[in-house]
Each structure stands twice: as structure tokens, then as C-alpha cells.
Coordinates of C-alpha atoms and ligand atoms in Angstrom, one line a residue:
X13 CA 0.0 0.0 0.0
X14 CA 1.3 3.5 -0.7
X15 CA 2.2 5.2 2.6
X16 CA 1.0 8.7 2.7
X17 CA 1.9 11.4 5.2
X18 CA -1.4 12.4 6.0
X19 CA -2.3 8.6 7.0
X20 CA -3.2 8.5 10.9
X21 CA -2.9 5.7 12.9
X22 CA -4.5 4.3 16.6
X23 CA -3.5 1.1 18.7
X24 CA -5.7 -0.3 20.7
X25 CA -5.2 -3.4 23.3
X26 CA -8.7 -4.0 22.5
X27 CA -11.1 -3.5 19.7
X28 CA -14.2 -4.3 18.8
X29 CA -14.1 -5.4 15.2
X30 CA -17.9 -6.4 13.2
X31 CA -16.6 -10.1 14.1
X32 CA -16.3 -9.8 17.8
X33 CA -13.7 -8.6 20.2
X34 CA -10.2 -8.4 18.9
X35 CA -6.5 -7.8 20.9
X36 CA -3.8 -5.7 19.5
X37 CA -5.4 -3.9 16.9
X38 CA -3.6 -1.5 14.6
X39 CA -6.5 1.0 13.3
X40 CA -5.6 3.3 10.3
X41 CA -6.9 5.9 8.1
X42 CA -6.5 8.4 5.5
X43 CA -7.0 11.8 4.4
X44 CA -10.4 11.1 4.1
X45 CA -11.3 9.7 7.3
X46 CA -11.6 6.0 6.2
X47 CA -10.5 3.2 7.4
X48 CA -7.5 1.2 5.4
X49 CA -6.2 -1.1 7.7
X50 CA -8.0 -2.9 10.6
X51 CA -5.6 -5.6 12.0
X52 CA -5.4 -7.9 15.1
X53 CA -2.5 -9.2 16.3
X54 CA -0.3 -6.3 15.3
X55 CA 2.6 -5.5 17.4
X56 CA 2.9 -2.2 19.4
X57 CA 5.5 0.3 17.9
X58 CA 6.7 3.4 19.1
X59 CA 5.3 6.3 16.7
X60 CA 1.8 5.0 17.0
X61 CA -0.2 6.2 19.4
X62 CA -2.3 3.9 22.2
X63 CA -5.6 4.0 22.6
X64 CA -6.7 5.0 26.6
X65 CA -8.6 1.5 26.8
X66 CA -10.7 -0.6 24.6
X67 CA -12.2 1.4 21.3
X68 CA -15.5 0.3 20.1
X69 CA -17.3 1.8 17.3
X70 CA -19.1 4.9 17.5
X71 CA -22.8 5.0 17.9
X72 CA -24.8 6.1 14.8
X73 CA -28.1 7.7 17.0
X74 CA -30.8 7.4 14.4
X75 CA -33.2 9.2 15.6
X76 CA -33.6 13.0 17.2
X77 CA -35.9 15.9 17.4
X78 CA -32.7 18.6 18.4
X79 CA -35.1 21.2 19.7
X80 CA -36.7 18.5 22.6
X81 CA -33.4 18.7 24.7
X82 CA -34.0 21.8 25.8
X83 CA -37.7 20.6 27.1
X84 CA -36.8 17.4 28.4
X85 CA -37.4 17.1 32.2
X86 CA -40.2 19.9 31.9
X87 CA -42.9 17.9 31.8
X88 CA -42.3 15.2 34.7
X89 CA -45.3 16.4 37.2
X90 CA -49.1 15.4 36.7
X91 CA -51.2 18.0 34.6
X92 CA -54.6 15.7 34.3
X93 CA -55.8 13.0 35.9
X94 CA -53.8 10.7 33.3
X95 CA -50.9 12.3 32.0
X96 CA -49.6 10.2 28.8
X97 CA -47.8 10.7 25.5
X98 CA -50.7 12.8 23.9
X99 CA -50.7 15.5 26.8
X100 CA -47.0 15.1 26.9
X101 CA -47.5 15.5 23.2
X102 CA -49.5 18.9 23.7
X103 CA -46.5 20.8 26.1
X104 CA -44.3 19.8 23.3
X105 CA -46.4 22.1 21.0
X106 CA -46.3 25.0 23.0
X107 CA -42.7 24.5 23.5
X108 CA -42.0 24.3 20.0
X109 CA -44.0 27.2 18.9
X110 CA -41.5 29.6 20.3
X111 CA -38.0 28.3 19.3
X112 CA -36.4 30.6 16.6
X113 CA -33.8 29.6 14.2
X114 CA -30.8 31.1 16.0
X115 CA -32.1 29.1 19.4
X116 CA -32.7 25.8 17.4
X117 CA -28.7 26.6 16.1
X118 CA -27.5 26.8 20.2
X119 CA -29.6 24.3 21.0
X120 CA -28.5 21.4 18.3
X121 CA -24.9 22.5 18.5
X122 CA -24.7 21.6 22.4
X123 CA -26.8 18.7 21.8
X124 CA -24.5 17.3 19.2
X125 CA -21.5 18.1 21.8
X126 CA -23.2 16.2 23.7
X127 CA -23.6 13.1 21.6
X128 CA -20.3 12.9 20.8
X129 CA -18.9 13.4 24.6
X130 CA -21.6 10.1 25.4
X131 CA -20.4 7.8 22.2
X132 CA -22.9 9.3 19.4
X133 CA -20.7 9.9 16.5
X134 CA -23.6 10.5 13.7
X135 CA -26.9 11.5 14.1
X136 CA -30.3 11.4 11.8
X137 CA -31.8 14.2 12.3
X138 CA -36.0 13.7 11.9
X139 CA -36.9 17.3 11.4
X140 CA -40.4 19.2 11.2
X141 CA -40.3 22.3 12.8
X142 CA -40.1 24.0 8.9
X143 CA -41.9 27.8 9.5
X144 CA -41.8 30.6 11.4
X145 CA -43.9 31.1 14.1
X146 CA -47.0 32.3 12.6
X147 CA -47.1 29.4 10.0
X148 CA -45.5 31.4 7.0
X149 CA -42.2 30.4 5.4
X150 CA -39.0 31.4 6.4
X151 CA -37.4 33.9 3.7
X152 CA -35.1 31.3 2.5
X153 CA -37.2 28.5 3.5
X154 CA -34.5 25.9 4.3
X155 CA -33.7 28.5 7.3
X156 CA -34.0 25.6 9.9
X157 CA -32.6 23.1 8.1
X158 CA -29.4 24.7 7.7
X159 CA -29.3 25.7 11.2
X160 CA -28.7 22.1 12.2
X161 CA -26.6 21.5 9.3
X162 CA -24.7 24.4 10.0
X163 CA -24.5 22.6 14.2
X164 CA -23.6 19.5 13.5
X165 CA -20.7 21.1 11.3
X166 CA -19.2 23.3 14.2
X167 CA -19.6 20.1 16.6
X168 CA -18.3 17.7 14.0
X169 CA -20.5 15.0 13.9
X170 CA -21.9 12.8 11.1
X171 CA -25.7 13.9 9.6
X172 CA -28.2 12.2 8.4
X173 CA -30.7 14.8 8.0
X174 CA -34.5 13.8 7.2
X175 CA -36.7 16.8 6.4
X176 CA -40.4 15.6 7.8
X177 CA -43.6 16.2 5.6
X178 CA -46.3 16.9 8.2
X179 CA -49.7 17.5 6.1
X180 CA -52.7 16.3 8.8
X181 CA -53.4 16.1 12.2
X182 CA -54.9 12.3 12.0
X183 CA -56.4 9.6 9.8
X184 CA -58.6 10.5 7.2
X185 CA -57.2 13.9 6.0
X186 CA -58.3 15.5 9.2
X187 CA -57.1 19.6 8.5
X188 CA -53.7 20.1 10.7
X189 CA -54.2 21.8 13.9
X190 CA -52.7 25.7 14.9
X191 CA -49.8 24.0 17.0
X192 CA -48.6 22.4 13.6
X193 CA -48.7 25.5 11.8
X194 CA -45.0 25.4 11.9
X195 CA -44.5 21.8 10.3
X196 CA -47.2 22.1 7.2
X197 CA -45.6 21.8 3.9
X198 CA -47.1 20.8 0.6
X199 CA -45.6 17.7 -1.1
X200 CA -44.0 19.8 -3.9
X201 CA -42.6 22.0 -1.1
X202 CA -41.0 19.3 0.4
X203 CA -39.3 18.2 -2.9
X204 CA -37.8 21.8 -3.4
X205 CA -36.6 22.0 0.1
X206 CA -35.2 18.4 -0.8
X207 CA -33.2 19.8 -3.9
X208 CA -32.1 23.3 -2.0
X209 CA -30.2 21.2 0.7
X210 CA -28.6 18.8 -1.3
X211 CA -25.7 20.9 -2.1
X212 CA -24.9 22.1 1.5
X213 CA -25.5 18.3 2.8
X214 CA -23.2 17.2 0.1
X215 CA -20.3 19.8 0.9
X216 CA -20.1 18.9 4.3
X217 CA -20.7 14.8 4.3
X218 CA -24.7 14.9 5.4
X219 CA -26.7 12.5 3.9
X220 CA -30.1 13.6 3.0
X221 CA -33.0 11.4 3.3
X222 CA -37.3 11.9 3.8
X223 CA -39.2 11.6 6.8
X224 CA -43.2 11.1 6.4
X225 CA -43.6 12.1 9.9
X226 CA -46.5 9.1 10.2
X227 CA -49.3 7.9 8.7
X228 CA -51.4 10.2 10.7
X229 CA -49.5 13.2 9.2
X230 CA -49.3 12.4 5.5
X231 CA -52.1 11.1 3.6
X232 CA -51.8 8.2 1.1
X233 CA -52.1 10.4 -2.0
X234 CA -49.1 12.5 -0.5
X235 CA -47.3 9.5 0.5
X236 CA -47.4 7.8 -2.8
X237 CA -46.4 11.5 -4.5
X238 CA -43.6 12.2 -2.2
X239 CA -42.0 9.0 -2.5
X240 CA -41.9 8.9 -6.3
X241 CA -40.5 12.2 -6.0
X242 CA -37.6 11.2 -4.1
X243 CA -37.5 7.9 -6.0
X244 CA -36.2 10.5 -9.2
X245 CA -34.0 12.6 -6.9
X246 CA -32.0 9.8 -4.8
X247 CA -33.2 6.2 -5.0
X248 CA -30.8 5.1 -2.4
X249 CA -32.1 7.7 -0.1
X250 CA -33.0 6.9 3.6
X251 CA -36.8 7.4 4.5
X252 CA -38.0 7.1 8.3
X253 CA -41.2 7.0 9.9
X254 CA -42.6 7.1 13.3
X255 CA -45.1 4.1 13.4
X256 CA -47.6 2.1 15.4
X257 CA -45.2 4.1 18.5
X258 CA -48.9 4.2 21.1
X259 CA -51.9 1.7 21.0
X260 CA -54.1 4.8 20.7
X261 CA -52.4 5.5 16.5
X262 CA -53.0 1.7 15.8
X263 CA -56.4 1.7 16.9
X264 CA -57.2 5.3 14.9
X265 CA -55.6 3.5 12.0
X266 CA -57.8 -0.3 12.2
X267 CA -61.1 2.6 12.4
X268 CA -59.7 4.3 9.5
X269 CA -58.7 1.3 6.8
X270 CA -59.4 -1.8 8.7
X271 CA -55.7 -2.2 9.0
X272 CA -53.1 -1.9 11.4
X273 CA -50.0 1.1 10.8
X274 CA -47.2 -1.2 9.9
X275 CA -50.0 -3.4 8.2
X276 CA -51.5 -0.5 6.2
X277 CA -47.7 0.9 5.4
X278 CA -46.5 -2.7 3.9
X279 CA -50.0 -3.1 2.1
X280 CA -49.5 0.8 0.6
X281 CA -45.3 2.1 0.9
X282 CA -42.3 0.3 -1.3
X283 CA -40.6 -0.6 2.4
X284 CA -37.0 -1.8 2.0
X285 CA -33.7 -1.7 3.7
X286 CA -33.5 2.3 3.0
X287 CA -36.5 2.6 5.7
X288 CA -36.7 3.2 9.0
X289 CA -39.6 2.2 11.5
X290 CA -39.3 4.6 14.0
X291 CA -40.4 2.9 17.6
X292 CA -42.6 -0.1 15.6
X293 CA -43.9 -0.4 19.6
X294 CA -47.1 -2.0 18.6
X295 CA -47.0 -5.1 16.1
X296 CA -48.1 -8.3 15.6
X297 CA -46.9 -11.4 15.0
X298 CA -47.4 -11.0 11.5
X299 CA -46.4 -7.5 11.2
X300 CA -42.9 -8.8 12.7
X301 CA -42.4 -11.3 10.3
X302 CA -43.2 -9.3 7.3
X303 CA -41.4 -6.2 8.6
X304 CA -38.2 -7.8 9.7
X305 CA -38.2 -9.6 5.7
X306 CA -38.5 -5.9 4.3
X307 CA -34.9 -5.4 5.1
X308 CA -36.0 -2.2 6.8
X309 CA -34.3 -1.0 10.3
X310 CA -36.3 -0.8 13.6
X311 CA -35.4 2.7 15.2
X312 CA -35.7 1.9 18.9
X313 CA -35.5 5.0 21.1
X314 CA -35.7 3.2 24.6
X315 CA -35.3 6.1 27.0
X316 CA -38.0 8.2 25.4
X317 CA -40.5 5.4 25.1
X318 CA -40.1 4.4 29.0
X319 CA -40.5 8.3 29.1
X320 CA -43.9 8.6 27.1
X321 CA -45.1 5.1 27.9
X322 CA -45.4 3.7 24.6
X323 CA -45.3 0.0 25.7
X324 CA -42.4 -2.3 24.9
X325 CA -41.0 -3.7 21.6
X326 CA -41.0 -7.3 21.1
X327 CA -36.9 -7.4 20.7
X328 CA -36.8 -11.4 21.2
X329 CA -39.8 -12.1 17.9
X330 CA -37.9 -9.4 16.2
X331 CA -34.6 -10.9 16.5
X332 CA -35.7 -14.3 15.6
X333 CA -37.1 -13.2 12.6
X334 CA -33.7 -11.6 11.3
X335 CA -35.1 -7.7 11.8
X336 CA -32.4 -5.2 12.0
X337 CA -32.5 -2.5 15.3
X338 CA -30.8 0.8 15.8
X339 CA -30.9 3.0 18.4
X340 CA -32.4 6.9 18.8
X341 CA -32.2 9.4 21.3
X342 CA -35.7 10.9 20.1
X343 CA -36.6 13.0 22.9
X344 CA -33.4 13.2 24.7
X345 CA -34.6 13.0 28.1
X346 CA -31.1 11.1 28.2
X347 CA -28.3 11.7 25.8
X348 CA -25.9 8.8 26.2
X349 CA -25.6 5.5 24.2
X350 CA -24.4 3.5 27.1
X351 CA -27.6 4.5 28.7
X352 CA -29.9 3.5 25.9
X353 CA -28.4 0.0 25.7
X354 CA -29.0 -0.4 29.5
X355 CA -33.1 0.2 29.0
X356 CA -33.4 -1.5 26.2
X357 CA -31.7 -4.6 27.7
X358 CA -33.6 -4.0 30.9
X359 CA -37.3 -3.2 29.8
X360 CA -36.7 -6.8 27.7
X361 CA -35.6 -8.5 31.4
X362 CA -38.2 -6.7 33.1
X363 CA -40.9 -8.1 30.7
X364 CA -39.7 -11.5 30.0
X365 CA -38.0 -12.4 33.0
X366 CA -35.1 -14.0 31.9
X367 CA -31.5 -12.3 31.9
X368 CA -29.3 -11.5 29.0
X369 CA -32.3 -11.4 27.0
X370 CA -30.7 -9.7 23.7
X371 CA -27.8 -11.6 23.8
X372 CA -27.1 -14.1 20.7
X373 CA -25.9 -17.4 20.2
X374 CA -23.0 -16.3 18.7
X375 CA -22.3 -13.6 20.8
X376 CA -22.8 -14.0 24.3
X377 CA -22.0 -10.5 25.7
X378 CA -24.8 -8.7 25.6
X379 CA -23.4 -5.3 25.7
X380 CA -21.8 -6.7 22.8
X381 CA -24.2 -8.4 21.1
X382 CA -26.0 -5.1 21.7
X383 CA -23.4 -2.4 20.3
X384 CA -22.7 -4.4 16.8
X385 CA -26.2 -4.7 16.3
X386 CA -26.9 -0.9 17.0
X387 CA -23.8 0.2 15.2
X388 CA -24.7 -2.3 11.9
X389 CA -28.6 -1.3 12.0
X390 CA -27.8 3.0 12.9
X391 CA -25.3 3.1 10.3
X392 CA -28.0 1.2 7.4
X393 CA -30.4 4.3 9.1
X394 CA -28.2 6.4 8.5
X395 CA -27.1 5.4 4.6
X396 CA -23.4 6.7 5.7
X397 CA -20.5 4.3 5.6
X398 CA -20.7 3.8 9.3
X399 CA -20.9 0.4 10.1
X400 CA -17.8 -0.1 12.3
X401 CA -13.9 -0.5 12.8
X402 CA -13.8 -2.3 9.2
X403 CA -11.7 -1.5 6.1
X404 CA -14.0 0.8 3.8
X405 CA -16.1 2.3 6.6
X406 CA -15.2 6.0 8.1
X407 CA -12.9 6.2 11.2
X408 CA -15.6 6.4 13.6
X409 CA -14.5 5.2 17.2
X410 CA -14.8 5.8 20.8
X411 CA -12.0 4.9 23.2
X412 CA -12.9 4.3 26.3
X413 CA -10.7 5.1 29.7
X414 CA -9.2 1.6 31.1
X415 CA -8.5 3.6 34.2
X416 CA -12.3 4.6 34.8
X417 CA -13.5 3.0 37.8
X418 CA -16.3 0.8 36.9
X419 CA -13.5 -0.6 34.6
X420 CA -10.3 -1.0 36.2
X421 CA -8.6 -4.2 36.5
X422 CA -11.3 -5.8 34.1
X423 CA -10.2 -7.2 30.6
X424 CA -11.5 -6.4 27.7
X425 CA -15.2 -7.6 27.0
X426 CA -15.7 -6.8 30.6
X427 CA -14.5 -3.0 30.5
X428 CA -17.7 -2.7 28.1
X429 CA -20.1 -4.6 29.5
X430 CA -18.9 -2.2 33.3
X431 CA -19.6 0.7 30.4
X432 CA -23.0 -0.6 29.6
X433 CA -24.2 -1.9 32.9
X434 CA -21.9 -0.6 35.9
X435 CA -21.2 3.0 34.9
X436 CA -23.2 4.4 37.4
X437 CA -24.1 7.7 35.3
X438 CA -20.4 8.3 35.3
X439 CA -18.9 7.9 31.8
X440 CA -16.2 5.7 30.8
X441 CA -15.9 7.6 27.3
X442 CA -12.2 8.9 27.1
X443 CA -11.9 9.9 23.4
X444 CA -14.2 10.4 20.1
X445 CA -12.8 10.4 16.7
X446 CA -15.5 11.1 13.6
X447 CA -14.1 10.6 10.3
X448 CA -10.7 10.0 11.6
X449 CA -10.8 13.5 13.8
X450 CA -10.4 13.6 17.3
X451 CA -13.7 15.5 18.7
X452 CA -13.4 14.7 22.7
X453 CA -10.2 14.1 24.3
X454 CA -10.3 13.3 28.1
X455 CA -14.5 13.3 27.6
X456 CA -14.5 16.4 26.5
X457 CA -15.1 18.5 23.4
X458 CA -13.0 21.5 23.1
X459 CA -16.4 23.7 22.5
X460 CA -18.2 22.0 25.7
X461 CA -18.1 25.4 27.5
X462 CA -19.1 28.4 25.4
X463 CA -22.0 25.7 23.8
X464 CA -23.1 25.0 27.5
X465 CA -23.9 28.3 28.2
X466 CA -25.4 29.1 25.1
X467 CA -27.7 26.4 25.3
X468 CA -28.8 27.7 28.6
X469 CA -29.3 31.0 27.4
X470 CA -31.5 29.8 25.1
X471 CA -33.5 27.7 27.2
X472 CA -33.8 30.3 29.8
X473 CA -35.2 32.5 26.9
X474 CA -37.1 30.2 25.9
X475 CA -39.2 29.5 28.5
X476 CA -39.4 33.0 30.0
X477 CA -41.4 33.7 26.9
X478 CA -38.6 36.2 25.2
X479 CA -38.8 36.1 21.9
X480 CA -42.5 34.5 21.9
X481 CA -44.6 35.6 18.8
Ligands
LIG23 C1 -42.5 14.0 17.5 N1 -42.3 12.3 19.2 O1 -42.8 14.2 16.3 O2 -41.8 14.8 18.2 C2 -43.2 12.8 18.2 C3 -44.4 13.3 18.9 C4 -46.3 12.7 17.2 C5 -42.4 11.0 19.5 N2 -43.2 10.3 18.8 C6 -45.5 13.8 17.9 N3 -41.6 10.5 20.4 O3 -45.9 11.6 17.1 O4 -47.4 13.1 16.8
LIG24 ZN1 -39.7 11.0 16.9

């Protein structure tokens, strides 16, 4: 191989290759950020640097709404007899009605910081707030979108970014309501917005996909329209959807077309491997099956579904039948991968009573099991080449600190289940390289301060009502 100056290299003791855990692994990468050489076995020299303790691949976090981290833990007291996701759903609203485009900038550019301090390297953005505050278009009317391109630029990690078409407010072409004003687009609308941001996602490495926000939010006609549309701009493109995510949307949807969401969407949508099923909370058996065959990716956001109390996935059926899983931060109530892993493993334990539940039979580590999973299912999310410390895919790892407590003394395999299970809130995450940069050394990113307090700034304006229209 010709040996070029700008090549970088990183041992680690341990490494966590697609195949399983691996010792004395030489990782390197070009000028571009990809991976050339993945090797086990490799003997230490002195001019490359060691990794601080074992490196496992980044996390690809599939699914976030950057505005809701500056709401989360505002809505945790009783407002009705029976709080649940729909009256959660209706603070959300009013929250979102104020945010203006410089304070969705502050507040995705700390969030992102964030992600990449807690093991996120990428992100798929699943964005609807479009409009101004009255409903109208922004002058350019990508405004929005290019504040969280222009975010996840200045914090440096990996986009995915999935403009939402929002058209109804439920089944049956019910007319939005005024605390969607902000998210109504037409479906030609959307394709324009589609074709304005292609050039800025493609200068800086996004990937731009589609989100129907749900099949309460875009009629068939629209659906149908909106795919063929992309279809001509990107066929490859990623397309998500939240689905069947409460009992209440399934039910809406059997009274609407006698079928259930997932049902209805395989019956009506061209679902493949470029899709996402955002939550997928509710299905039956033979919604798993069929779902699982698409090829398409279940986008599990555990934290935020304990949080709104959609019910639990069925992760054993899922896995039998050969579906792929990724994992989204959604809500961010909790920005940390580690974390995410932990409650999905445990809501599975909790409702099947058995241990090691997501565990498989050739991998018996179920933090793991877990991560390669996650990492193999976010980065087909995600459409980037992110799947992993493998030849071809971007340089995309997370060391983490052998000298952390919940990991001292422990080898390999161990160090990351102690990350997954026996951090204690603490964080064993050391340091964060996306596309072969160094973004956090020590757990932190150089920009952690300034984006701190801007993002607190913002909330506090936020919810003081400055700036309300
Ligand atoms: C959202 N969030 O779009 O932010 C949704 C709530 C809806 C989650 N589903 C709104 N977690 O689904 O109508
Ligand atoms: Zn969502």
C-alpha cells in the first residue's frame, strides 16, 4: 500500500471489530477519514499512538428531534388526571412554537457536543419544525434546516438529515391543527426543500434522506407523490417514519382502513432496507415477520418510550425473525448510548424475565451483542458508511478510559459490559474520533463550555417567553 503522510494511525489493546472482540489492533486511516487497515495481532511500535482503553465503534443515534433537549425534564409532574404521550405531546407544542432559528442553532450545537462526549458519532436528524412562528415560510425557506446542518458542522459530527412532511393532524385527511402551523408543507414543497439542501448536505458529508412524519401526518395520495419524487431525486435515499409508536395510533388507524400502521404501510409504501420504523412499539406477529423480511431497520429510542409510555418492543420475535435494530435518542430526556443500551436490555428483562435477553448465540455479551447490532442497524439508518472499525467504513471510534473506575482491572469484553451496565451515570468515554478526527479528548469537546452556556441561554429565553410571537 502507498504510505502517505497524512495517513493516521491508533492502537488499541482492545477493539471491537464487526466479528467480535479483537486484541492488539492496529487501526488506520487516510486523508479522508476512512478506514485502510484494521488488523489484530499487530505489534505495538513506538510512533503510533495507544488508545486510553478498549475502542468500540461509534454509535450512529438514528433518531432526534434537536429542539426536545432543551424541554426534556419539563414535563415530569401530573397536569390531568392521566398524563400520557398525547398530553405530553401537547406541552411539546407550546414549546416548539416559540423556538427561533438562531435558538434551534445553540440548541442542536450543544446537543451534538453532547452526543459525541456520550459515544454518538452521527446523528439522523428527523426534522419538522419548517416555518416561522405564525405558520409562513421562512425567507429562505430551508432557514431551519441549515441551522442544524450548520450545528452539526461546528460540533463535528456525522448527519443524516431527514426533512419531515407533516400535512394532517390524524387519519382521514383531518385539516392540521394551529400547533402544527409550523410543520405544514405541501408535497412539492417538500421536494424543493429536498433539492435546495442537497448541495450544502453534500459539501459537508450529510446525507439527506425523507421523513413522512407518520401515517397520521401524510395522507396516502401525498405518500405515494412524495416517494416517487424522491424515487427520481436519490433512490438510495433513507426514508424514516414514526409508526404504530402508542396503542391509541393503531387503533385510529384499524377505524380508518381496517388495518393496522405497519399493516397499512407494507399493504401501501415500497418498504426496503433504505427505511426506518421509528419505535414499531405496537405489532403483531405478523407484522414482525413481514417487517423484519423488508430489510427495513427498527429505530428503537428506549429512554424516550419508558418516558412517554409507549409500551415495549417485542426485541426477542424481532430478532428471531432476522429484523435489524438501531438505536435513537428521540426526545433526549437522556443523551448517552451506554444508557440506551441499558433500558433496552432491561425493559426486555423486566418483561420476559429472563437475563441476558438480547444476547445471541454467537455472541454471548450482551453489551456486545448489543453495540454491533446498534452500530450495523444506525449506520444502514443512517445510509453513511458507518458500520464499524472495518476496512472501507469512516474512522468512527470511541476509546474508552481503562482507568475509569467501573472498569479497572477488568479485561476487555468486561470494560464494556462495566460501560453498559456498571457505569453508574459516570462515563467511561475517554476519546471520540468522527471521520478519523479527534472531537473529545479526556470526555470532552473543546467547545463544551461556550456551547453550554449558550444552550442555557437559550433555554432560559425560551421558557421565560422572550422572543414569543
Ligand atoms: C414528535 N415524538 O414528532 O416529536 C413525536 C411526537 C407525534 C415521538 N413520537 C409527535 N416520540 O408523534 O405526533
Ligand atoms: Zn420522533
Amino acid at each position: 500500500m502507498a504510505e502517505s503522510t497524512s495517513t493516521q494511525r491508533l492502537f488499541a489493546t482492545d477493539a471491537l471489530l464487526p466479528s467480535g472482540w479483537a486484541r492488539d489492533v492496529l487501526l488506520a486511516w487516510d486523508a479522508n477519514g476512512q478506514l485502510i487497515e484494521v488488523t489484530a495481532g499487530s505489534a505495538m511500535s513506538a510512533d503510533v499512538p495507544v488508545a486510553a482503553g478498549p475502542v468500540i465503534p461509534g454509535m450512529p443515534n438514528l433518531h432526534s428531534h434537536a429542539f426536545q433537549r432543551a424541554f426534556a425534564g419539563l414535563t415530569e409532574y401530573r397536569g390531568q388526571e392521566q398524563d400520557s404521550f398525547w398530553s405530553w405531546r401537547a406541552l411539546m407544542y407550546q414549546f416548539a412554537a416559540r423556538i427561533r432559528p438562531e435558538q434551534l442553532q445553540a440548541i442542536a450545537n450543544w446537543l451534538y457536543i453532547e452526543m459525541l462526549e456520550a459515544g454518538y458519532t452521527a446523528v439522523c436528524e428527523f426534522h419538522y419544525v419548517h416555518h416561522d412562528q405564525d405558520g409562513s415560510p421562512y425567507a429562505d425557506d430551508a432557514a431551519l434546516s441549515l441551522c442544524l446542518l450548520s450545528a452539526a458542522r461546528t460540533a463535528g459530527i456525522g448527519l443524516t438529515l431527514l426533512p419531515v412532511l407533516y400535512q394532517t393532524s390524524g387519519f382521514g385527511n383531518t385539516p392540521p391543527m394551529p400547533g402544527q402551523r409550523r410543520f405544514i408543507r405541501s408535497t412539492d414543497s417538500m421536494l424543493r426543500l429536498l433539492e435546495h439542501l442537497r448541495p450544502t448536505c453534500d459539501a459537508q458529508g450529510a446525507r439527506l434522506g425523507l421523513a413522512p412524519h407518520s401515517l397520521r401526518a401524510v395522507p396516502p395520495d401525498s405518500l405515494r407523490e412524495v416517494l416517487h419524487g424522491l424515487q427520481a431525486q436519490d433512490p438510495t435515499a433513507p426514508v424514516h417514519i414514526h409508526i404504530a409508536e402508542q396503542t391509541g395510533e393503531v387503533d385510529s388507524c384499524l377505524a380508518w382502513s381496517g388495518q393496522r400502521p405497519v399493516e397499512w404501510l407494507l399493504n401501501h409504501a415500497p418498504v426496503d432496507a433504505h427505511w426506518c420504523l421509528v419505535h414499531a412499539t405496537h405489532l403483531s406477529p405478523a407484522e414482525i415477520a413481514r417487517a423484519a423480511a423488508t430489510g427495513a431497520v427498527a429505530g428503537l429510542c428506549p429512554t424516550t418510550e419508558a418516558n412517554l409510555g409507549d409500551g415495549i418492543f417485542a426485541m426477542p420475535a424481532w430478532q428471531r425473525a432476522g429484523g435489524h435494530w438501531g438505536l435513537g435518542s428521540d426526545s433526549h430526556a437522556c443523551v448517552n448510548a451506554a444508557e440506551e443500551l441499558l433500558m433496552l436490555e432491561y425493559s426486555q428483562r423486566l418483561h420476559t424475565g429472563q437475563r441476558n435477553v438480547l444476547a445471541t448465540p454467537e455472541q454471548p455479551q450482551v453489551a456486545t451483542a448489543m453495540t454491533l447490532a446498534a452500530v450495523a442497524g444506525g449506520a444502514q439508518a443512517s445510509a453513511r458508511p458507518i458500520a464499524g472499525l472495518a476496512v472501507g467504513q469512516q474512522a468512527d471510534l470511541v476509546a474508552l478510559d481503562a482507568k475509569h473506575l467501573a472498569l479497572a482491572g477488568l479485561n476487555g469484553p468486561d470494560k464494556h459490559s462495566a460501560h453498559v451496565f456498571a457505569s453508574h451515570r459516570s462515563s467511561a468515554v475517554q476519546s471520540v474520533w468522527v471521520g478519523g478526527k479527534l472531537q473529545v479528548e479526556q470526555g470532552r469537546h473543546p467547545l463544551h463550555t461556550p456551547a453550554a452556556r449558550a444552550f442555557i441561554d437559550v433555554r432560559r429565553q425560551i421558557l421565560s417567553g422572550k422572543g414569543c410571537g
